[in-house]
Amino acid sequence: MDSQPPAAPEAAAPVKKKLPRWALVLILTLGGLALAIGGCGYFLANMTSTRTENQAFIGGAGFVVGVLMLLIGGLTGLVTGAQWLFKKRDRN
């Protein structure tokens, strides 16, 4: 009588972990700040250039996108903080 080892269970599909809200706020805020500063510097460095204006446009677009990211991250942080504060207050 040959005993066979039990079959290995099939690997389950990996579970995707959701990004915590504080990490999202941190990424949006710091990334937006870095992009806004870098875009502004790139815009100012290429503004007086006699080459094409495309490079200055790229810097300006980067600045605008960075400011939008910063605003969205700040607003998300305020909403998250208010939710946390009111949730904590409701428990008491």
mmCIF file of N, CA, C and O in Angstrom:
data_model
loop_
_atom_site.group_PDB
_atom_site.id
_atom_site.type_symbol
_atom_site.label_atom_id
_atom_site.label_comp_id
_atom_site.label_asym_id
_atom_site.label_seq_id
_atom_site.Cartn_x
_atom_site.Cartn_y
_atom_site.Cartn_z
ATOM 1 N N MET A 1 0.810 -1.176 0.000
ATOM 2 C CA MET A 1 0.000 0.000 0.000
ATOM 3 C C MET A 1 0.855 1.241 0.000
ATOM 4 O O MET A 1 1.514 1.519 0.982
ATOM 5 N N ASP A 2 0.819 1.914 -1.085
ATOM 6 C CA ASP A 2 1.580 3.154 -1.178
ATOM 7 C C ASP A 2 0.671 4.306 -0.775
ATOM 8 O O ASP A 2 -0.410 4.493 -1.304
ATOM 9 N N SER A 3 1.144 5.073 0.159
ATOM 10 C CA SER A 3 0.349 6.253 0.545
ATOM 11 C C SER A 3 0.914 7.461 -0.190
ATOM 12 O O SER A 3 2.119 7.686 -0.217
ATOM 13 N N GLN A 4 0.028 8.198 -0.748
ATOM 14 C CA GLN A 4 0.441 9.387 -1.494
ATOM 15 C C GLN A 4 0.262 10.604 -0.608
ATOM 16 O O GLN A 4 -0.693 10.699 0.162
ATOM 17 N N PRO A 5 1.203 11.555 -0.720
ATOM 18 C CA PRO A 5 1.042 12.777 0.086
ATOM 19 C C PRO A 5 -0.167 13.559 -0.410
ATOM 20 O O PRO A 5 -0.546 13.480 -1.571
ATOM 21 N N PRO A 6 -0.804 14.275 0.494
ATOM 22 C CA PRO A 6 -1.973 15.045 0.078
ATOM 23 C C PRO A 6 -1.583 16.100 -0.952
ATOM 24 O O PRO A 6 -0.482 16.648 -0.938
ATOM 25 N N ALA A 7 -2.496 16.371 -1.851
ATOM 26 C CA ALA A 7 -2.242 17.364 -2.900
ATOM 27 C C ALA A 7 -2.133 18.751 -2.276
ATOM 28 O O ALA A 7 -2.843 19.090 -1.331
ATOM 29 N N ALA A 8 -1.229 19.530 -2.809
ATOM 30 C CA ALA A 8 -1.041 20.897 -2.303
ATOM 31 C C ALA A 8 -2.260 21.733 -2.674
ATOM 32 O O ALA A 8 -2.779 21.630 -3.778
ATOM 33 N N PRO A 9 -2.721 22.543 -1.740
ATOM 34 C CA PRO A 9 -3.873 23.389 -2.069
ATOM 35 C C PRO A 9 -3.502 24.395 -3.147
ATOM 36 O O PRO A 9 -2.371 24.865 -3.227
ATOM 37 N N GLU A 10 -4.465 24.702 -3.979
ATOM 38 C CA GLU A 10 -4.210 25.657 -5.048
ATOM 39 C C GLU A 10 -3.985 27.047 -4.462
ATOM 40 O O GLU A 10 -4.618 27.421 -3.480
ATOM 41 N N ALA A 11 -3.075 27.753 -5.066
ATOM 42 C CA ALA A 11 -2.768 29.099 -4.583
ATOM 43 C C ALA A 11 -3.954 30.014 -4.858
ATOM 44 O O ALA A 11 -4.482 30.058 -5.966
ATOM 45 N N ALA A 12 -4.371 30.697 -3.826
ATOM 46 C CA ALA A 12 -5.484 31.633 -3.978
ATOM 47 C C ALA A 12 -4.992 32.887 -4.680
ATOM 48 O O ALA A 12 -3.807 33.219 -4.670
ATOM 49 N N ALA A 13 -5.911 33.570 -5.302
ATOM 50 C CA ALA A 13 -5.559 34.820 -5.979
ATOM 51 C C ALA A 13 -5.058 35.818 -4.944
ATOM 52 O O ALA A 13 -5.608 35.910 -3.846
ATOM 53 N N PRO A 14 -3.997 36.543 -5.263
ATOM 54 C CA PRO A 14 -3.477 37.507 -4.285
ATOM 55 C C PRO A 14 -4.513 38.590 -3.984
ATOM 56 O O PRO A 14 -5.213 39.066 -4.869
ATOM 57 N N VAL A 15 -4.583 38.930 -2.720
ATOM 58 C CA VAL A 15 -5.535 39.948 -2.280
ATOM 59 C C VAL A 15 -4.874 41.309 -2.446
ATOM 60 O O VAL A 15 -3.762 41.541 -1.965
ATOM 61 N N LYS A 16 -5.561 42.207 -3.134
ATOM 62 C CA LYS A 16 -5.026 43.558 -3.306
ATOM 63 C C LYS A 16 -5.334 44.365 -2.053
ATOM 64 O O LYS A 16 -6.468 44.465 -1.633
ATOM 65 N N LYS A 17 -4.287 44.923 -1.479
ATOM 66 C CA LYS A 17 -4.480 45.751 -0.298
ATOM 67 C C LYS A 17 -4.734 47.177 -0.737
ATOM 68 O O LYS A 17 -4.061 47.693 -1.617
ATOM 69 N N LYS A 18 -5.692 47.783 -0.101
ATOM 70 C CA LYS A 18 -6.043 49.151 -0.429
ATOM 71 C C LYS A 18 -5.068 50.096 0.272
ATOM 72 O O LYS A 18 -4.683 49.865 1.410
ATOM 73 N N LEU A 19 -4.683 51.135 -0.427
ATOM 74 C CA LEU A 19 -3.757 52.116 0.119
ATOM 75 C C LEU A 19 -4.449 52.907 1.220
ATOM 76 O O LEU A 19 -5.567 53.402 1.023
ATOM 77 N N PRO A 20 -3.828 53.014 2.408
ATOM 78 C CA PRO A 20 -4.459 53.799 3.474
ATOM 79 C C PRO A 20 -4.623 55.263 3.056
ATOM 80 O O PRO A 20 -3.853 55.789 2.249
ATOM 81 N N ARG A 21 -5.616 55.900 3.600
ATOM 82 C CA ARG A 21 -5.919 57.268 3.203
ATOM 83 C C ARG A 21 -4.782 58.219 3.587
ATOM 84 O O ARG A 21 -4.489 59.147 2.854
ATOM 85 N N TRP A 22 -4.132 57.992 4.738
ATOM 86 C CA TRP A 22 -3.056 58.895 5.139
ATOM 87 C C TRP A 22 -1.885 58.806 4.159
ATOM 88 O O TRP A 22 -1.215 59.798 3.898
ATOM 89 N N ALA A 23 -1.663 57.615 3.599
ATOM 90 C CA ALA A 23 -0.578 57.461 2.621
ATOM 91 C C ALA A 23 -0.932 58.184 1.323
ATOM 92 O O ALA A 23 -0.066 58.808 0.691
ATOM 93 N N LEU A 24 -2.188 58.111 0.929
ATOM 94 C CA LEU A 24 -2.644 58.824 -0.262
ATOM 95 C C LEU A 24 -2.471 60.331 -0.088
ATOM 96 O O LEU A 24 -1.986 61.023 -0.987
ATOM 97 N N VAL A 25 -2.858 60.839 1.079
ATOM 98 C CA VAL A 25 -2.712 62.275 1.350
ATOM 99 C C VAL A 25 -1.243 62.669 1.324
ATOM 100 O O VAL A 25 -0.870 63.698 0.740
ATOM 101 N N LEU A 26 -0.396 61.847 1.920
ATOM 102 C CA LEU A 26 1.034 62.150 1.959
ATOM 103 C C LEU A 26 1.642 62.159 0.560
ATOM 104 O O LEU A 26 2.402 63.068 0.203
ATOM 105 N N ILE A 27 1.283 61.171 -0.252
ATOM 106 C CA ILE A 27 1.813 61.090 -1.614
ATOM 107 C C ILE A 27 1.349 62.278 -2.444
ATOM 108 O O ILE A 27 2.141 62.913 -3.153
ATOM 109 N N LEU A 28 0.055 62.598 -2.366
ATOM 110 C CA LEU A 28 -0.464 63.719 -3.153
ATOM 111 C C LEU A 28 0.144 65.051 -2.713
ATOM 112 O O LEU A 28 0.511 65.884 -3.542
ATOM 113 N N THR A 29 0.250 65.254 -1.415
ATOM 114 C CA THR A 29 0.756 66.535 -0.914
ATOM 115 C C THR A 29 2.243 66.721 -1.217
ATOM 116 O O THR A 29 2.646 67.747 -1.775
ATOM 117 N N LEU A 30 3.052 65.739 -0.860
ATOM 118 C CA LEU A 30 4.495 65.889 -1.079
ATOM 119 C C LEU A 30 4.857 65.813 -2.561
ATOM 120 O O LEU A 30 5.720 66.559 -3.035
ATOM 121 N N GLY A 31 4.189 64.934 -3.294
ATOM 122 C CA GLY A 31 4.432 64.847 -4.734
ATOM 123 C C GLY A 31 3.998 66.109 -5.458
ATOM 124 O O GLY A 31 4.673 66.590 -6.371
ATOM 125 N N GLY A 32 2.857 66.657 -5.049
ATOM 126 C CA GLY A 32 2.377 67.900 -5.648
ATOM 127 C C GLY A 32 3.310 69.064 -5.350
ATOM 128 O O GLY A 32 3.583 69.894 -6.222
ATOM 129 N N LEU A 33 3.802 69.118 -4.121
ATOM 130 C CA LEU A 33 4.729 70.187 -3.752
ATOM 131 C C LEU A 33 6.027 70.089 -4.558
ATOM 132 O O LEU A 33 6.512 71.099 -5.095
ATOM 133 N N ALA A 34 6.551 68.882 -4.676
ATOM 134 C CA ALA A 34 7.791 68.694 -5.445
ATOM 135 C C ALA A 34 7.582 69.020 -6.921
ATOM 136 O O ALA A 34 8.426 69.675 -7.548
ATOM 137 N N LEU A 35 6.452 68.598 -7.475
ATOM 138 C CA LEU A 35 6.177 68.867 -8.881
ATOM 139 C C LEU A 35 5.949 70.358 -9.126
ATOM 140 O O LEU A 35 6.393 70.907 -10.140
ATOM 141 N N ALA A 36 5.277 71.032 -8.202
ATOM 142 C CA ALA A 36 5.040 72.461 -8.358
ATOM 143 C C ALA A 36 6.348 73.250 -8.290
ATOM 144 O O ALA A 36 6.583 74.151 -9.102
ATOM 145 N N ILE A 37 7.205 72.909 -7.355
ATOM 146 C CA ILE A 37 8.489 73.620 -7.232
ATOM 147 C C ILE A 37 9.373 73.341 -8.447
ATOM 148 O O ILE A 37 9.967 74.255 -9.026
ATOM 149 N N GLY A 38 9.427 72.066 -8.852
ATOM 150 C CA GLY A 38 10.246 71.716 -10.019
ATOM 151 C C GLY A 38 9.713 72.335 -11.294
ATOM 152 O O GLY A 38 10.475 72.824 -12.135
ATOM 153 N N GLY A 39 8.395 72.315 -11.478
ATOM 154 C CA GLY A 39 7.791 72.910 -12.672
ATOM 155 C C GLY A 39 8.000 74.413 -12.726
ATOM 156 O O GLY A 39 8.260 74.981 -13.792
ATOM 157 N N CYS A 40 7.890 75.066 -11.562
ATOM 158 C CA CYS A 40 8.112 76.513 -11.522
ATOM 159 C C CYS A 40 9.560 76.847 -11.866
ATOM 160 O O CYS A 40 9.834 77.767 -12.641
ATOM 161 N N GLY A 41 10.487 76.091 -11.295
ATOM 162 C CA GLY A 41 11.898 76.327 -11.603
ATOM 163 C C GLY A 41 12.218 76.075 -13.066
ATOM 164 O O GLY A 41 12.959 76.831 -13.694
ATOM 165 N N TYR A 42 11.639 75.021 -13.624
ATOM 166 C CA TYR A 42 11.877 74.705 -15.036
ATOM 167 C C TYR A 42 11.278 75.777 -15.936
ATOM 168 O O TYR A 42 11.869 76.165 -16.944
ATOM 169 N N PHE A 43 10.110 76.273 -15.557
ATOM 170 C CA PHE A 43 9.475 77.343 -16.322
ATOM 171 C C PHE A 43 10.326 78.607 -16.298
ATOM 172 O O PHE A 43 10.580 79.227 -17.335
ATOM 173 N N LEU A 44 10.769 78.996 -15.111
ATOM 174 C CA LEU A 44 11.564 80.218 -14.998
ATOM 175 C C LEU A 44 12.912 80.085 -15.691
ATOM 176 O O LEU A 44 13.416 81.062 -16.260
ATOM 177 N N ALA A 45 13.506 78.898 -15.660
ATOM 178 C CA ALA A 45 14.803 78.707 -16.312
ATOM 179 C C ALA A 45 14.694 78.793 -17.826
ATOM 180 O O ALA A 45 15.621 79.246 -18.490
ATOM 181 N N ASN A 46 13.562 78.376 -18.384
ATOM 182 C CA ASN A 46 13.409 78.357 -19.835
ATOM 183 C C ASN A 46 12.576 79.518 -20.364
ATOM 184 O O ASN A 46 12.346 79.601 -21.558
ATOM 185 N N MET A 47 12.125 80.390 -19.499
ATOM 186 C CA MET A 47 11.264 81.488 -19.934
ATOM 187 C C MET A 47 12.028 82.489 -20.816
ATOM 188 O O MET A 47 11.485 83.002 -21.780
ATOM 189 N N THR A 48 13.267 82.747 -20.491
ATOM 190 C CA THR A 48 14.041 83.726 -21.244
ATOM 191 C C THR A 48 14.855 83.090 -22.362
ATOM 192 O O THR A 48 15.628 83.778 -23.013
ATOM 193 N N SER A 49 14.677 81.799 -22.560
ATOM 194 C CA SER A 49 15.436 81.097 -23.583
ATOM 195 C C SER A 49 14.993 81.541 -24.971
ATOM 196 O O SER A 49 13.820 81.794 -25.211
ATOM 197 N N THR A 50 15.924 81.618 -25.886
ATOM 198 C CA THR A 50 15.587 81.981 -27.261
ATOM 199 C C THR A 50 15.218 80.745 -28.080
ATOM 200 O O THR A 50 14.880 80.867 -29.240
ATOM 201 N N ARG A 51 15.303 79.567 -27.441
ATOM 202 C CA ARG A 51 14.903 78.342 -28.131
ATOM 203 C C ARG A 51 13.381 78.301 -28.212
ATOM 204 O O ARG A 51 12.728 79.331 -28.139
ATOM 205 N N THR A 52 12.834 77.139 -28.353
ATOM 206 C CA THR A 52 11.386 77.030 -28.478
ATOM 207 C C THR A 52 10.703 77.327 -27.144
ATOM 208 O O THR A 52 11.304 77.215 -26.083
ATOM 209 N N GLU A 53 9.449 77.700 -27.224
ATOM 210 C CA GLU A 53 8.679 77.974 -26.014
ATOM 211 C C GLU A 53 8.066 76.700 -25.439
ATOM 212 O O GLU A 53 7.402 76.748 -24.411
ATOM 213 N N ASN A 54 8.274 75.574 -26.118
ATOM 214 C CA ASN A 54 7.692 74.319 -25.648
ATOM 215 C C ASN A 54 8.236 73.923 -24.286
ATOM 216 O O ASN A 54 7.507 73.379 -23.457
ATOM 217 N N GLN A 55 9.494 74.169 -24.030
ATOM 218 C CA GLN A 55 10.074 73.789 -22.747
ATOM 219 C C GLN A 55 9.496 74.621 -21.615
ATOM 220 O O GLN A 55 9.246 74.106 -20.532
ATOM 221 N N ALA A 56 9.274 75.896 -21.849
ATOM 222 C CA ALA A 56 8.648 76.730 -20.828
ATOM 223 C C ALA A 56 7.207 76.283 -20.592
ATOM 224 O O ALA A 56 6.719 76.299 -19.462
ATOM 225 N N PHE A 57 6.529 75.859 -21.652
ATOM 226 C CA PHE A 57 5.165 75.361 -21.512
ATOM 227 C C PHE A 57 5.121 74.094 -20.667
ATOM 228 O O PHE A 57 4.229 73.923 -19.833
ATOM 229 N N ILE A 58 6.086 73.206 -20.862
ATOM 230 C CA ILE A 58 6.153 71.977 -20.069
ATOM 231 C C ILE A 58 6.356 72.305 -18.595
ATOM 232 O O ILE A 58 5.723 71.718 -17.717
ATOM 233 N N GLY A 59 7.216 73.260 -18.295
ATOM 234 C CA GLY A 59 7.429 73.678 -16.912
ATOM 235 C C GLY A 59 6.182 74.291 -16.306
ATOM 236 O O GLY A 59 5.836 74.021 -15.160
ATOM 237 N N GLY A 60 5.487 75.123 -17.086
ATOM 238 C CA GLY A 60 4.250 75.722 -16.591
ATOM 239 C C GLY A 60 3.173 74.691 -16.353
ATOM 240 O O GLY A 60 2.432 74.757 -15.364
ATOM 241 N N ALA A 61 3.068 73.716 -17.256
ATOM 242 C CA ALA A 61 2.077 72.644 -17.081
ATOM 243 C C ALA A 61 2.414 71.800 -15.854
ATOM 244 O O ALA A 61 1.520 71.407 -15.100
ATOM 245 N N GLY A 62 3.686 71.538 -15.633
ATOM 246 C CA GLY A 62 4.098 70.796 -14.439
ATOM 247 C C GLY A 62 3.754 71.554 -13.171
ATOM 248 O O GLY A 62 3.322 70.958 -12.178
ATOM 249 N N PHE A 63 3.935 72.865 -13.195
ATOM 250 C CA PHE A 63 3.584 73.684 -12.036
ATOM 251 C C PHE A 63 2.093 73.616 -11.754
ATOM 252 O O PHE A 63 1.665 73.437 -10.615
ATOM 253 N N VAL A 64 1.268 73.742 -12.798
ATOM 254 C CA VAL A 64 -0.182 73.717 -12.622
ATOM 255 C C VAL A 64 -0.635 72.356 -12.092
ATOM 256 O O VAL A 64 -1.454 72.277 -11.165
ATOM 257 N N VAL A 65 -0.094 71.277 -12.651
ATOM 258 C CA VAL A 65 -0.463 69.938 -12.190
ATOM 259 C C VAL A 65 -0.014 69.730 -10.743
ATOM 260 O O VAL A 65 -0.747 69.157 -9.927
ATOM 261 N N GLY A 66 1.157 70.232 -10.394
ATOM 262 C CA GLY A 66 1.647 70.111 -9.019
ATOM 263 C C GLY A 66 0.785 70.865 -8.034
ATOM 264 O O GLY A 66 0.488 70.369 -6.941
ATOM 265 N N VAL A 67 0.350 72.064 -8.404
ATOM 266 C CA VAL A 67 -0.528 72.836 -7.521
ATOM 267 C C VAL A 67 -1.874 72.130 -7.362
ATOM 268 O O VAL A 67 -2.430 72.072 -6.249
ATOM 269 N N LEU A 68 -2.405 71.567 -8.446
ATOM 270 C CA LEU A 68 -3.661 70.820 -8.347
ATOM 271 C C LEU A 68 -3.509 69.600 -7.439
ATOM 272 O O LEU A 68 -4.392 69.317 -6.616
ATOM 273 N N MET A 69 -2.399 68.875 -7.574
ATOM 274 C CA MET A 69 -2.158 67.732 -6.698
ATOM 275 C C MET A 69 -2.057 68.176 -5.246
ATOM 276 O O MET A 69 -2.580 67.520 -4.349
ATOM 277 N N LEU A 70 -1.392 69.288 -5.021
ATOM 278 C CA LEU A 70 -1.246 69.809 -3.660
ATOM 279 C C LEU A 70 -2.596 70.191 -3.079
ATOM 280 O O LEU A 70 -2.898 69.883 -1.922
ATOM 281 N N LEU A 71 -3.453 70.828 -3.863
ATOM 282 C CA LEU A 71 -4.781 71.203 -3.393
ATOM 283 C C LEU A 71 -5.647 69.973 -3.120
ATOM 284 O O LEU A 71 -6.344 69.911 -2.101
ATOM 285 N N ILE A 72 -5.604 68.998 -4.014
ATOM 286 C CA ILE A 72 -6.398 67.782 -3.814
ATOM 287 C C ILE A 72 -5.903 67.024 -2.580
ATOM 288 O O ILE A 72 -6.706 66.539 -1.772
ATOM 289 N N GLY A 73 -4.606 66.932 -2.401
ATOM 290 C CA GLY A 73 -4.061 66.264 -1.220
ATOM 291 C C GLY A 73 -4.416 66.997 0.064
ATOM 292 O O GLY A 73 -4.769 66.374 1.069
ATOM 293 N N GLY A 74 -4.348 68.317 0.045
ATOM 294 C CA GLY A 74 -4.722 69.091 1.228
ATOM 295 C C GLY A 74 -6.195 68.968 1.561
ATOM 296 O O GLY A 74 -6.572 68.801 2.724
ATOM 297 N N LEU A 75 -7.028 69.020 0.539
ATOM 298 C CA LEU A 75 -8.469 68.881 0.751
ATOM 299 C C LEU A 75 -8.816 67.476 1.261
ATOM 300 O O LEU A 75 -9.626 67.327 2.182
ATOM 301 N N THR A 76 -8.182 66.465 0.698
ATOM 302 C CA THR A 76 -8.403 65.100 1.168
ATOM 303 C C THR A 76 -7.937 64.953 2.612
ATOM 304 O O THR A 76 -8.585 64.281 3.420
ATOM 305 N N GLY A 77 -6.840 65.595 2.962
ATOM 306 C CA GLY A 77 -6.356 65.560 4.338
ATOM 307 C C GLY A 77 -7.317 66.232 5.300
ATOM 308 O O GLY A 77 -7.561 65.742 6.404
ATOM 309 N N LEU A 78 -7.884 67.358 4.888
ATOM 310 C CA LEU A 78 -8.857 68.042 5.745
ATOM 311 C C LEU A 78 -10.113 67.193 5.944
ATOM 312 O O LEU A 78 -10.637 67.090 7.056
ATOM 313 N N VAL A 79 -10.599 66.596 4.872
ATOM 314 C CA VAL A 79 -11.794 65.752 4.971
ATOM 315 C C VAL A 79 -11.515 64.532 5.845
ATOM 316 O O VAL A 79 -12.331 64.162 6.695
ATOM 317 N N THR A 80 -10.359 63.918 5.666
ATOM 318 C CA THR A 80 -9.997 62.759 6.475
ATOM 319 C C THR A 80 -9.868 63.133 7.942
ATOM 320 O O THR A 80 -10.333 62.408 8.823
ATOM 321 N N GLY A 81 -9.262 64.281 8.209
ATOM 322 C CA GLY A 81 -9.140 64.740 9.594
ATOM 323 C C GLY A 81 -10.487 65.042 10.223
ATOM 324 O O GLY A 81 -10.732 64.704 11.384
ATOM 325 N N ALA A 82 -11.381 65.646 9.459
ATOM 326 C CA ALA A 82 -12.718 65.936 9.988
ATOM 327 C C ALA A 82 -13.489 64.645 10.239
ATOM 328 O O ALA A 82 -14.177 64.521 11.262
ATOM 329 N N GLN A 83 -13.377 63.674 9.336
ATOM 330 C CA GLN A 83 -14.044 62.390 9.552
ATOM 331 C C GLN A 83 -13.511 61.702 10.801
ATOM 332 O O GLN A 83 -14.277 61.156 11.595
ATOM 333 N N TRP A 84 -12.215 61.725 10.973
ATOM 334 C CA TRP A 84 -11.614 61.109 12.152
ATOM 335 C C TRP A 84 -12.066 61.815 13.422
ATOM 336 O O TRP A 84 -12.384 61.177 14.421
ATOM 337 N N LEU A 85 -12.115 63.140 13.398
ATOM 338 C CA LEU A 85 -12.502 63.917 14.573
ATOM 339 C C LEU A 85 -13.960 63.656 14.942
ATOM 340 O O LEU A 85 -14.279 63.425 16.113
ATOM 341 N N PHE A 86 -14.846 63.666 13.961
ATOM 342 C CA PHE A 86 -16.251 63.454 14.261
ATOM 343 C C PHE A 86 -16.547 62.003 14.628
ATOM 344 O O PHE A 86 -17.425 61.731 15.431
ATOM 345 N N LYS A 87 -15.803 61.065 14.058
ATOM 346 C CA LYS A 87 -15.986 59.662 14.411
ATOM 347 C C LYS A 87 -15.547 59.446 15.859
ATOM 348 O O LYS A 87 -16.181 58.717 16.612
ATOM 349 N N LYS A 88 -14.468 60.108 16.248
ATOM 350 C CA LYS A 88 -13.975 59.997 17.612
ATOM 351 C C LYS A 88 -14.962 60.656 18.575
ATOM 352 O O LYS A 88 -15.199 60.153 19.671
ATOM 353 N N ARG A 89 -15.535 61.773 18.187
ATOM 354 C CA ARG A 89 -16.471 62.492 19.042
ATOM 355 C C ARG A 89 -17.779 61.705 19.206
ATOM 356 O O ARG A 89 -18.392 61.731 20.271
ATOM 357 N N ASP A 90 -18.212 60.980 18.174
ATOM 358 C CA ASP A 90 -19.456 60.226 18.252
ATOM 359 C C ASP A 90 -19.355 59.037 19.203
ATOM 360 O O ASP A 90 -20.362 58.601 19.755
ATOM 361 N N ARG A 91 -18.174 58.522 19.416
ATOM 362 C CA ARG A 91 -18.021 57.370 20.320
ATOM 363 C C ARG A 91 -18.243 57.769 21.767
ATOM 364 O O ARG A 91 -18.595 56.958 22.574
ATOM 365 N N ASN A 92 -17.977 59.007 22.119
ATOM 366 C CA ASN A 92 -18.103 59.431 23.524
ATOM 367 C C ASN A 92 -19.514 59.725 23.893
ATOM 368 O O ASN A 92 -20.410 59.992 23.346
#
